[in-house]
Amino acid sequence: MTVAEDLGGDAPAETGAVARIPSASARTAPELKMTARSCDVFYGDNHAIKNVDVDILDNTVTAFIGPSGCGKSTFLRCLNRMNDTIDICRVTGELTLDGEDIYDAKVDPVQLRARVGMVFQKPNPFPKSIYDNVAYGPRIHGLVRNKADLDDVVEQSLRRASLWGEVSDRLDQPGTGLSGGQQQRLCIARAIATAPEVLLMDEPCSALDPIATARVEELIHELRENYSIVIVTHSMQQAARVSQKTAFFHLGHLVEYDDTTKIFTNPHDKRTQDYITGRIG
Amino acid sequence: MGPHIVSAFDSDLQLLNRKIAEMGGLAEEQLSSALKAIAQRDVELAAEVVKGDKKLDEMEMEIEEAAIRTLALRQPVATDLRDTVAALKVASTLERIGDLSKSIARVADILSQHRPLLVVAPVVRMGRQVLGQLSEVLDAYTSRDTPLAVSVWRRDVEVDVTYNSLFREILTYMMEDPRTIGVCSQLMFVAKNLERIGDHSTFIAEMTYYIVEGEQLGDDRPKGDPIDADIAVDMPD
């Protein structure tokens, strides 16, 4: 018996955030989800991102690779306006989500971040219970109407993050008490609880052991059914394993963007070739 | 292209290429000796070729091990990956060329028990043509010379033409003197084996192209006509 039936009321389709996730069967040719055109980013006088054009496809994992300081994380943070919090940061050019300019004055960055979720390099659970970590987003965005709906969202998000089995009997324990890999999956559960359309992941596995990494990669693979995922990673093998599209950044430029298979078998640009094969450029 | 940051990776790839070069040289030598053995009806030389084939088998295994180790430990991508995979495939191609050379050398035994035949000369001539193709394609592979590889690849059609005319020549020889049928059919196998070595050489050309360009050379290689089915009709009653 589902929670909704238990309450004797709501039809399942209206149970809130999770039900809004589009079905996987919609996957034919991936559609354009986000675009960047002539995007430049400045930190004060420092020109960090130079004239980047890129398309982020729906139901696709896009990997951003490149050496440290090449601007891949900076660019990732433009996609949900995380750079707004940095005073000296200035973003120009056009960035759209479903064709709408995300830097338009009418757009509320908080609402935008509910649609474009983010997972960071270091697991950063709130100093709250496991339950509250996941429930936080749906609560502040008013995505659920009652406790039963919220329970449902929390359970489903934890299940999708393949953490439910490990924490279902201790949801009231602090999230910070979990292992590193579990914390990162908790953060992923928290990010998907608001049913975002795009999930940005900034080196989500760099602090994890190989088994936890494999779990997260498997999760990324499953999440692709419903989301558009952008992942920044220093592990080229990881980019090759999880993504369908790869973008190579170098010194603030987007050097090459192509199918992942193409990038890793026969890249077009010599700089890409040197980077992925581990050569001195 | 610059060196790898991890220099041991460069050493691994260099080792693979050096071994391929060495194995290629040995395969050329085997074919050359096999041809000499049948031209001069030299049974001892033929026995050496048969013995020498073991060395090629060993080298193939060494290259296979080295390539698999590189794949497992270095996870090569792009040009490094193509280099490593091509080394694997070329090594097994060279091993097969060795086997064919061994079969050719064995015919020297049969030839030595027979009076000298005029038709051996054109077979050896075809062998020299094939040996030339093999040497050139190995040079192309070692120096990653795509134009040379493509030129060898295109010229395989000439080997096919030689094979077809040689086939007719041997057949005529047999018809003229049925006592030579046994030995001539062995020569036909030699011609067929040489034609196969020609095909293997074009495969090495394809691998050279693949390493450099990252794409397959394609399937539209010019090929000689198949041997006519009407040959049987010409047989005397």
XYZ file of C-alpha atoms in Angstrom:
518
model
C 0.000 0.000 0.000
C 1.416 3.381 -0.962
C 1.453 6.366 1.306
C -1.150 8.072 -0.873
C -3.563 5.157 -0.621
C -2.966 5.045 3.083
C -4.236 8.586 3.352
C -7.220 7.552 1.255
C -6.825 10.580 -0.982
C -4.331 11.803 -3.521
C -3.905 10.145 -6.875
C -0.315 8.923 -7.298
C 0.369 11.357 -10.126
C -0.079 14.260 -7.739
C 2.072 13.002 -4.898
C 4.529 15.783 -5.463
C 8.060 16.268 -6.597
C 9.097 12.779 -7.553
C 6.049 12.132 -9.663
C 7.040 15.027 -11.914
C 10.060 13.124 -13.183
C 9.467 12.402 -16.852
C 9.452 8.797 -17.913
C 12.523 7.158 -19.337
C 10.653 5.974 -22.384
C 10.863 9.490 -23.760
C 14.477 8.845 -24.719
C 14.889 8.886 -28.453
C 17.284 11.483 -29.826
C 18.353 13.617 -26.861
C 16.972 17.119 -26.981
C 18.760 20.327 -26.204
C 18.451 21.110 -22.494
C 20.886 23.927 -21.865
C 22.958 26.088 -24.175
C 25.796 28.550 -23.730
C 26.635 31.072 -26.414
C 29.668 33.383 -26.349
C 29.960 32.855 -22.625
C 32.720 34.809 -20.862
C 33.467 34.808 -17.150
C 35.677 37.331 -15.360
C 36.949 37.219 -11.787
C 37.852 40.893 -11.453
C 40.461 41.361 -14.207
C 41.038 37.655 -14.621
C 39.378 36.385 -17.806
C 38.527 32.847 -16.657
C 36.207 31.612 -19.407
C 36.703 32.755 -22.969
C 33.904 32.748 -25.488
C 32.496 29.291 -24.763
C 29.680 27.814 -26.860
C 28.311 24.500 -25.705
C 25.103 22.454 -25.846
C 23.995 20.308 -22.915
C 21.641 17.561 -24.099
C 18.747 16.056 -22.186
C 19.109 12.461 -20.888
C 22.796 12.683 -21.567
C 25.859 12.701 -19.360
C 28.248 15.442 -20.428
C 31.757 15.356 -18.965
C 33.955 18.440 -18.618
C 37.625 17.522 -18.548
C 40.802 19.578 -18.523
C 43.813 20.436 -16.393
C 43.436 22.239 -13.055
C 42.564 25.893 -13.464
C 41.244 25.466 -16.998
C 37.851 26.873 -16.023
C 35.704 23.736 -16.129
C 34.347 24.160 -12.589
C 33.843 27.883 -13.122
C 31.828 27.166 -16.212
C 29.849 24.448 -14.444
C 28.929 26.934 -11.728
C 27.572 29.339 -14.350
C 24.952 26.775 -15.291
C 23.037 27.272 -12.042
C 24.343 30.756 -11.199
C 26.466 29.590 -8.288
C 28.931 32.296 -9.343
C 26.354 34.935 -8.295
C 27.594 34.476 -4.746
C 31.082 35.693 -5.719
C 31.110 39.501 -5.779
C 33.932 40.035 -8.250
C 32.588 37.430 -10.688
C 30.991 38.706 -13.894
C 29.290 36.455 -16.457
C 28.496 37.637 -19.996
C 27.015 35.897 -23.009
C 23.846 33.874 -23.223
C 23.033 30.812 -21.089
C 19.658 29.164 -21.500
C 17.635 26.391 -19.895
C 14.865 25.090 -22.141
C 15.421 28.135 -24.331
C 15.013 30.680 -21.528
C 17.837 32.974 -20.475
C 18.850 31.922 -16.943
C 20.578 35.271 -16.276
C 17.379 37.186 -17.064
C 16.371 39.603 -14.285
C 13.040 37.765 -13.931
C 14.724 34.476 -13.014
C 14.970 33.688 -9.305
C 18.345 31.983 -8.761
C 16.907 29.897 -5.922
C 14.186 28.539 -8.189
C 16.753 27.978 -10.913
C 18.885 25.898 -8.544
C 15.876 23.721 -7.755
C 15.762 22.912 -11.472
C 19.533 22.718 -11.900
C 20.843 20.801 -8.889
C 24.428 20.459 -7.802
C 26.655 17.913 -6.091
C 30.037 19.067 -4.869
C 33.476 17.548 -4.686
C 33.458 17.098 -0.920
C 30.362 15.535 0.584
C 28.716 18.383 2.486
C 25.639 17.082 4.309
C 23.835 19.568 6.542
C 24.417 19.004 10.276
C 20.939 17.526 10.459
C 19.418 14.078 10.363
C 19.586 11.952 7.235
C 15.859 12.532 6.770
C 16.108 16.304 7.117
C 19.016 16.502 4.706
C 16.881 15.040 1.951
C 13.652 16.762 3.060
C 15.250 20.205 3.114
C 14.825 21.063 -0.575
C 11.241 19.838 -1.012
C 10.319 21.727 2.185
C 11.756 25.115 1.272
C 10.469 24.886 -2.290
C 7.042 23.824 -1.062
C 7.028 20.743 -3.280
C 5.010 18.592 -0.859
C 1.718 19.099 0.879
C 1.930 16.823 3.878
C 4.219 14.617 5.927
C 3.240 11.484 4.019
C 4.242 13.054 0.714
C 7.493 14.183 2.233
C 8.203 10.668 3.563
C 7.594 9.399 0.084
C 9.960 11.891 -1.547
C 12.678 11.141 1.020
C 12.375 7.404 0.513
C 12.311 7.602 -3.254
C 15.275 9.987 -3.385
C 17.317 7.742 -1.092
C 16.342 4.713 -3.158
C 17.390 6.421 -6.373
C 20.705 7.329 -4.768
C 20.999 3.626 -3.782
C 21.396 4.575 -0.136
C 17.954 3.545 1.189
C 18.953 0.012 2.114
C 21.835 1.277 4.205
C 20.014 4.030 6.113
C 16.305 3.170 6.185
C 16.457 2.130 9.836
C 18.329 5.213 11.038
C 16.857 8.183 9.205
C 16.957 10.218 12.407
C 20.707 9.840 12.794
C 22.933 12.747 11.717
C 23.983 12.696 8.041
C 27.492 13.639 9.076
C 27.846 10.266 10.818
C 27.795 8.347 7.534
C 30.918 7.188 5.693
C 32.340 9.400 2.952
C 30.779 7.395 0.141
C 27.420 7.294 1.924
C 27.587 11.028 2.591
C 28.170 11.697 -1.091
C 25.205 9.527 -2.022
C 23.194 11.397 0.627
C 24.148 14.662 -1.081
C 23.031 13.191 -4.396
C 19.729 12.124 -2.789
C 19.375 15.669 -1.444
C 20.088 17.114 -4.903
C 17.528 14.913 -6.666
C 14.822 15.365 -3.982
C 13.719 18.596 -5.644
C 13.373 16.695 -8.939
C 15.844 18.867 -10.811
C 16.002 18.684 -14.588
C 19.757 19.079 -14.728
C 22.263 17.724 -12.235
C 25.683 19.354 -12.031
C 28.401 17.254 -10.391
C 31.734 18.818 -9.556
C 34.208 15.953 -9.126
C 31.678 13.897 -7.188
C 34.007 10.928 -6.693
C 37.368 12.523 -5.953
C 37.068 11.839 -2.221
C 35.662 8.331 -2.600
C 37.184 4.862 -2.663
C 36.846 2.714 -5.823
C 33.755 0.874 -4.580
C 31.896 4.033 -3.582
C 33.038 5.542 -6.906
C 31.600 2.589 -8.806
C 28.308 3.022 -6.912
C 28.126 6.706 -7.815
C 28.964 5.920 -11.436
C 26.240 3.303 -11.555
C 23.909 5.889 -10.083
C 24.875 8.448 -12.729
C 24.108 5.826 -15.346
C 20.628 5.272 -13.859
C 19.917 8.953 -13.343
C 20.570 9.639 -16.995
C 17.194 8.042 -17.712
C 15.536 11.089 -16.208
C 18.034 13.893 -16.006
C 20.579 15.756 -17.948
C 23.876 15.367 -16.067
C 27.021 17.450 -16.308
C 30.063 16.083 -14.520
C 33.434 17.698 -13.955
C 36.084 15.070 -13.409
C 39.837 14.767 -13.272
C 39.626 11.068 -13.967
C 39.695 10.567 -17.690
C 38.692 6.939 -17.256
C 35.654 8.108 -15.339
C 34.709 10.566 -18.078
C 35.118 7.779 -20.611
C 33.020 5.368 -18.540
C 30.064 7.533 -17.601
C 29.603 10.176 -20.282
C 28.236 10.277 -23.792
C 29.556 13.742 -24.575
C 32.876 15.202 -23.500
C 34.084 18.783 -23.485
C 37.782 19.529 -23.113
C 38.678 22.877 -21.532
C 42.126 24.421 -21.670
C 43.148 27.865 -20.351
C 39.530 29.049 -20.315
C 38.803 27.912 -23.868
C 36.525 25.093 -24.855
C 39.003 23.295 -27.104
C 36.904 20.370 -28.236
C 33.384 19.085 -27.663
C 32.319 15.810 -29.218
C 31.028 12.299 -28.600
C 32.997 10.730 -25.753
C 33.999 7.804 -27.986
C 35.436 10.199 -30.526
C 37.343 12.212 -27.905
C 38.944 9.107 -26.449
C 39.711 7.265 -29.662
C 40.475 9.944 -32.192
C 40.398 13.507 -30.852
C 40.518 16.264 -33.392
C 42.696 18.786 -31.566
C 46.330 18.177 -30.670
C 45.836 19.759 -27.227
C 43.082 17.251 -26.444
C 45.260 14.427 -27.693
C 48.197 15.539 -25.529
C 45.986 15.879 -22.460
C 44.115 12.590 -22.652
C 47.184 10.561 -23.563
C 49.158 12.164 -20.716
C 51.749 13.943 -22.847
C 53.632 17.118 -22.174
C 51.820 19.621 -24.376
C 54.046 14.278 -30.644
C 55.649 15.027 -27.290
C 56.757 12.443 -24.760
C 54.454 11.154 -22.028
C 54.626 12.711 -18.575
C 55.089 9.167 -17.247
C 58.232 8.171 -19.147
C 57.751 4.451 -18.420
C 54.686 4.621 -20.686
C 56.939 5.785 -23.536
C 59.324 2.917 -22.831
C 56.430 0.438 -22.975
C 55.247 1.706 -26.346
C 58.776 1.882 -27.724
C 59.395 -1.690 -26.617
C 56.251 -2.821 -28.462
C 57.287 -1.051 -31.650
C 60.825 -2.367 -31.438
C 59.561 -5.917 -31.039
C 57.224 -5.523 -34.017
C 60.115 -4.219 -36.137
C 62.242 -7.169 -35.069
C 59.473 -9.676 -35.739
C 58.774 -8.069 -39.129
C 62.439 -8.436 -40.065
C 62.361 -12.080 -39.082
C 59.172 -12.726 -41.104
C 60.815 -11.148 -44.177
C 63.861 -13.332 -43.678
C 61.711 -16.464 -43.355
C 59.876 -15.732 -46.602
C 63.124 -14.878 -48.396
C 64.754 -18.142 -47.228
C 61.675 -20.175 -48.158
C 61.814 -18.760 -51.689
C 65.518 -19.511 -51.917
C 64.876 -23.049 -50.680
C 62.369 -23.811 -53.423
C 64.399 -22.010 -56.104
C 67.541 -23.974 -55.268
C 65.772 -27.179 -54.137
C 67.672 -26.704 -50.880
C 66.276 -29.164 -48.320
C 68.549 -28.019 -45.506
C 67.574 -24.392 -45.859
C 63.911 -25.479 -45.922
C 64.435 -27.324 -42.639
C 65.913 -24.169 -41.149
C 62.847 -22.166 -42.177
C 60.596 -24.745 -40.542
C 62.672 -24.535 -37.365
C 62.838 -20.737 -37.491
C 59.054 -20.437 -37.437
C 59.087 -21.311 -33.725
C 60.925 -18.070 -33.043
C 58.113 -16.115 -34.735
C 55.542 -17.916 -32.585
C 57.493 -16.982 -29.461
C 57.766 -13.367 -30.524
C 54.051 -13.166 -31.159
C 53.412 -14.309 -27.610
C 55.935 -11.815 -26.216
C 54.271 -8.955 -28.081
C 50.845 -10.124 -26.988
C 51.966 -10.157 -23.357
C 53.596 -6.738 -23.631
C 50.508 -5.258 -25.312
C 48.115 -6.714 -22.759
C 50.310 -5.444 -19.947
C 50.254 -1.966 -21.494
C 46.462 -2.088 -21.830
C 46.029 -3.209 -18.228
C 48.544 -0.910 -16.564
C 48.455 2.247 -18.687
C 44.904 2.300 -20.025
C 46.049 3.872 -23.281
C 43.649 6.106 -25.216
C 43.573 7.709 -28.653
C 46.811 7.229 -30.631
C 48.403 5.188 -27.815
C 45.440 2.833 -27.830
C 45.594 2.451 -31.609
C 49.343 1.799 -31.390
C 48.851 -0.952 -28.828
C 45.889 -2.642 -30.523
C 47.603 -2.489 -33.920
C 50.730 -4.096 -32.414
C 48.579 -6.996 -31.211
C 46.988 -7.494 -34.615
C 50.158 -7.019 -36.644
C 52.010 -9.525 -34.455
C 49.400 -12.187 -35.176
C 49.472 -11.286 -38.889
C 53.253 -11.717 -38.958
C 52.891 -15.041 -37.209
C 50.520 -16.187 -39.954
C 52.925 -14.976 -42.622
C 55.521 -17.133 -40.883
C 53.232 -20.169 -41.067
C 52.675 -19.623 -44.782
C 56.429 -19.264 -45.382
C 56.944 -22.529 -43.527
C 54.442 -24.281 -45.823
C 56.206 -22.831 -48.847
C 59.606 -24.056 -47.614
C 58.268 -27.580 -47.117
C 57.596 -27.833 -50.875
C 61.393 -27.757 -51.407
C 61.443 -31.401 -50.197
C 59.061 -32.473 -52.944
C 60.835 -30.382 -55.585
C 64.191 -31.946 -54.675
C 62.815 -35.418 -55.434
C 61.826 -34.310 -58.934
C 63.758 -33.207 -61.961
C 64.104 -29.369 -62.136
C 60.972 -27.682 -63.427
C 60.911 -24.514 -65.525
C 57.686 -23.393 -63.880
C 59.404 -22.905 -60.496
C 61.048 -19.698 -61.755
C 57.810 -17.691 -62.231
C 56.596 -18.908 -58.809
C 59.782 -17.573 -57.212
C 59.349 -14.358 -59.210
C 55.892 -13.935 -57.724
C 57.457 -14.609 -54.329
C 59.936 -11.759 -54.844
C 57.080 -9.454 -55.763
C 55.246 -10.411 -52.547
C 58.431 -10.087 -50.504
C 58.859 -6.560 -51.902
C 55.316 -5.699 -50.816
C 55.961 -7.093 -47.337
C 59.252 -5.184 -46.893
C 57.703 -1.930 -48.003
C 54.653 -2.274 -45.806
C 56.832 -3.051 -42.794
C 58.862 0.091 -43.525
C 55.599 2.030 -43.798
C 54.421 0.600 -40.468
C 57.680 1.346 -38.649
C 57.880 4.912 -39.934
C 54.100 5.470 -39.768
C 54.230 6.426 -43.452
C 50.596 6.497 -44.600
C 51.212 7.348 -48.303
C 53.634 4.428 -48.611
C 51.160 2.114 -46.831
C 48.342 3.154 -49.159
C 50.576 2.656 -52.191
C 51.391 -0.931 -51.090
C 47.700 -1.480 -50.380
C 46.771 -0.406 -53.920
C 49.509 -2.490 -55.520
C 48.181 -5.751 -54.094
C 46.016 -5.964 -57.212
C 49.257 -6.610 -59.164
C 49.971 -9.625 -56.958
C 46.458 -10.886 -57.702
C 47.082 -10.503 -61.430
C 50.380 -12.385 -61.166
C 48.657 -15.115 -59.196
C 45.956 -15.585 -61.817
C 48.385 -15.802 -64.709
C 50.678 -18.093 -62.734
C 47.716 -20.344 -61.995
C 47.065 -20.684 -65.734
C 50.724 -21.251 -66.458
C 51.003 -24.096 -63.940
C 47.781 -25.573 -65.255
C 49.119 -25.540 -68.817
C 52.282 -27.196 -67.595
C 50.289 -29.970 -65.993
C 48.202 -30.501 -69.130
C 51.303 -30.751 -71.274
C 52.961 -33.293 -68.996
C 50.576 -35.134 -66.677
C 53.556 -36.647 -64.820
C 54.116 -33.229 -63.225
C 50.585 -32.987 -61.815
C 51.644 -33.997 -58.312
C 54.511 -31.535 -57.987
C 52.677 -28.794 -59.866
C 49.707 -28.933 -57.545
C 52.201 -28.303 -54.709
C 53.412 -25.255 -56.645
C 49.828 -24.083 -56.870
C 49.656 -24.162 -53.081
C 52.853 -22.136 -52.981
C 51.302 -19.555 -55.305
C 48.150 -19.483 -53.191
C 50.192 -19.019 -49.995
C 52.096 -16.161 -51.606
C 48.830 -14.541 -52.583
C 47.693 -14.852 -48.951
C 50.907 -13.202 -47.744
C 50.112 -10.360 -50.143
C 46.701 -9.990 -48.493
C 48.271 -9.992 -45.030
C 50.607 -7.219 -46.182
C 47.617 -5.097 -47.147
C 46.246 -5.684 -43.650
C 49.447 -4.250 -42.172
C 48.968 -1.281 -44.509
C 45.446 -0.867 -43.136
C 46.770 -0.953 -39.560
C 49.361 1.721 -40.425
C 46.617 3.931 -41.782
C 44.465 3.273 -38.709
C 47.232 4.250 -36.271
C 47.971 7.521 -38.049
C 44.529 8.630 -39.182
C 42.333 7.069 -36.509
C 40.003 5.713 -39.176
C 39.732 2.495 -41.142
C 41.158 2.604 -44.639
C 37.910 1.296 -46.062
C 36.822 -1.663 -48.056
C 37.246 -0.524 -51.655
C 40.700 -1.967 -52.254
C 41.202 -2.811 -55.926
C 41.193 -6.594 -56.329
C 42.118 -8.856 -59.223
C 39.497 -10.858 -61.109
C 38.673 -14.222 -59.614
C 40.122 -17.144 -61.529
C 37.794 -17.893 -64.446
C 35.469 -20.807 -64.154
C 36.020 -21.528 -67.869
C 39.482 -22.948 -67.281
C 38.044 -26.458 -66.943
C 36.498 -26.121 -70.416
C 39.941 -25.787 -71.985
C 40.965 -29.244 -70.785
C 41.793 -31.641 -73.630
C 39.592 -34.653 -74.053
